[in-house]
Amino acid sequence: MAHSPWRKDVAMFLIASFFFWLSLFIYMPILSPYVEQLGGTYSFVGLVLGSYGLMQFLCRIPIGLASDIIQKRKPFVTIGMAAAMGSGWLFALTNSLGGALVARALAGVAAATWVVFTVLYSSYFRPENTHRAMGQISLVVVLAQLVGMTVSGSIVDRWGWHAPFWAGGCLAAAGVVLSLSIKEEKQGERSARPQTVQLKDLLSVMKEPLLLKVSVLSVLAHGMIFTTIFGFTPAYALRTGLDENDLSLLMVCFMIPHAIATVFIGKTVVPLLGKRRSLVIAFFGSALFTFLIPVAGGSWLVYPIQMGSGFFLGLLFPLLLGMSIESVDDARKATAMGTYQAIYAIGMFGGPYLAGIANELIALPFAFYFAGTLGLVAIGLIVVWKQKEEETKGDKMIV
């Protein structure tokens, strides 16, 4: 296959990837209030939200290993699309709490296949253009999240609770069709193909000190975002006076600064402050604006608070992603990435699940106090690691 970044199959893959993430995010803002409307307790809402991360934690590495063993990527892309389609339509066809839990878990299985998506896409490019490829596909993910989370509230306001789920299923069905047209190089053309997760490298990669530290911080960061904007923030906003249509503006206020921050972190923040200070500032800002969510309630203040939250969380994720593989040699980077993605899924499950329990035992705002505390814990860990680094200056401790 010619490694041209403008081939038809590359464009097809980007369109399919856009449909994939749009199908998963088009109902995200209304998910927690929808499960509440079905009669779910806060702890059950947390379980539904967290099942998405739990399935990624359980499935990501096995999917990567299976893809490497059979030396094929395309079948797993189609399987991921089909799982996303099944998730959306199961949500649309059921009015039961059990059905909602299974549907969200199926979405987690779909998201777990993403590591194979990225590996297949990068194979279209020469090795020196891999970063460019990842930048392109990351932009597609952000755009899909922005579009999906922006239109979700308006869709519910106009067509009812089930409409975003029907839309998600149909978008994923289109993705299934597109995935069948995606090209994959034959075995003989695959000599320099990147790989997903290599079993023989798994244990050695997991012993990397920097990877482990960054993975722990990412667990906390994902716990914050999946407890707030991807979790209980929409339900809290509706409860405190906003309506379904207002959710669209709420998501725009979060997602646009979130996307802008990904540009600032590499070009301005890290060169100016360094990685450690950048992490501390990003976690502090994220924690601060998370603590302020209950203060705003349903007032106009909720919008600038979401802008601040989106920006500081947007600083965190690309920084952590880059640091996760910087201490690993090229031959094991894909393994390190698969491991990192599997570990941070713990935060995607544990954050909303524990916050749901806190909400049920105390009150809804405690989800945000819990999430904000995760940011402070992260800062504490960075400070402790810095002190240990100073005590053992010979060690290569970066965070």
Coordinates of N, CA, C and O in Angstrom, one line a residue, residues 34 43 54-55 77 94 251 256 267 296 320 342 384 387:
Y34 N -31.1 10.2 32.3 CA -32.0 9.2 31.8 C -32.1 8.0 32.7 O -33.2 7.5 33.0
S43 N -26.3 5.4 43.3 CA -25.3 4.3 43.2 C -25.4 3.5 42.0 O -24.4 3.1 41.3
L54 N -15.1 -0.1 33.2 CA -14.7 -1.4 33.7 C -14.5 -2.4 32.5 O -13.6 -3.2 32.5
M55 N -15.4 -2.3 31.5 CA -15.3 -3.2 30.3 C -14.0 -2.8 29.5 O -13.4 -3.7 29.0
V77 N -12.0 -3.6 14.2 CA -12.7 -2.4 13.9 C -14.2 -2.6 13.7 O -15.0 -1.9 14.2
T94 N -35.0 -0.5 25.2 CA -35.3 -1.0 26.6 C -35.7 0.2 27.5 O -35.2 1.3 27.3
M251 N -22.3 21.9 27.3 CA -21.3 21.1 26.7 C -20.4 21.9 25.8 O -19.2 21.6 25.7
I256 N -15.1 23.3 24.0 CA -14.3 24.1 23.2 C -13.0 24.5 23.9 O -11.9 24.4 23.4
K267 N 2.6 23.6 23.0 CA 3.3 24.8 22.4 C 3.7 25.9 23.4 O 4.6 26.7 23.2
A296 N -22.2 27.0 41.9 CA -23.0 27.6 40.8 C -24.4 27.2 40.7 O -25.3 27.9 40.4
L320 N -0.3 13.8 30.0 CA -0.2 12.4 30.6 C 0.0 11.4 29.5 O 0.8 10.5 29.6
A342 N -5.4 0.7 29.5 CA -6.1 -0.3 30.3 C -6.2 0.2 31.8 O -7.2 0.1 32.5
V384 N 5.1 14.3 46.7 CA 5.8 13.2 47.3 C 6.9 12.6 46.4 O 8.0 12.3 46.8
Q387 N 9.9 14.8 46.2 CA 10.7 14.8 47.4 C 11.6 13.5 47.3 O 12.8 13.6 47.7

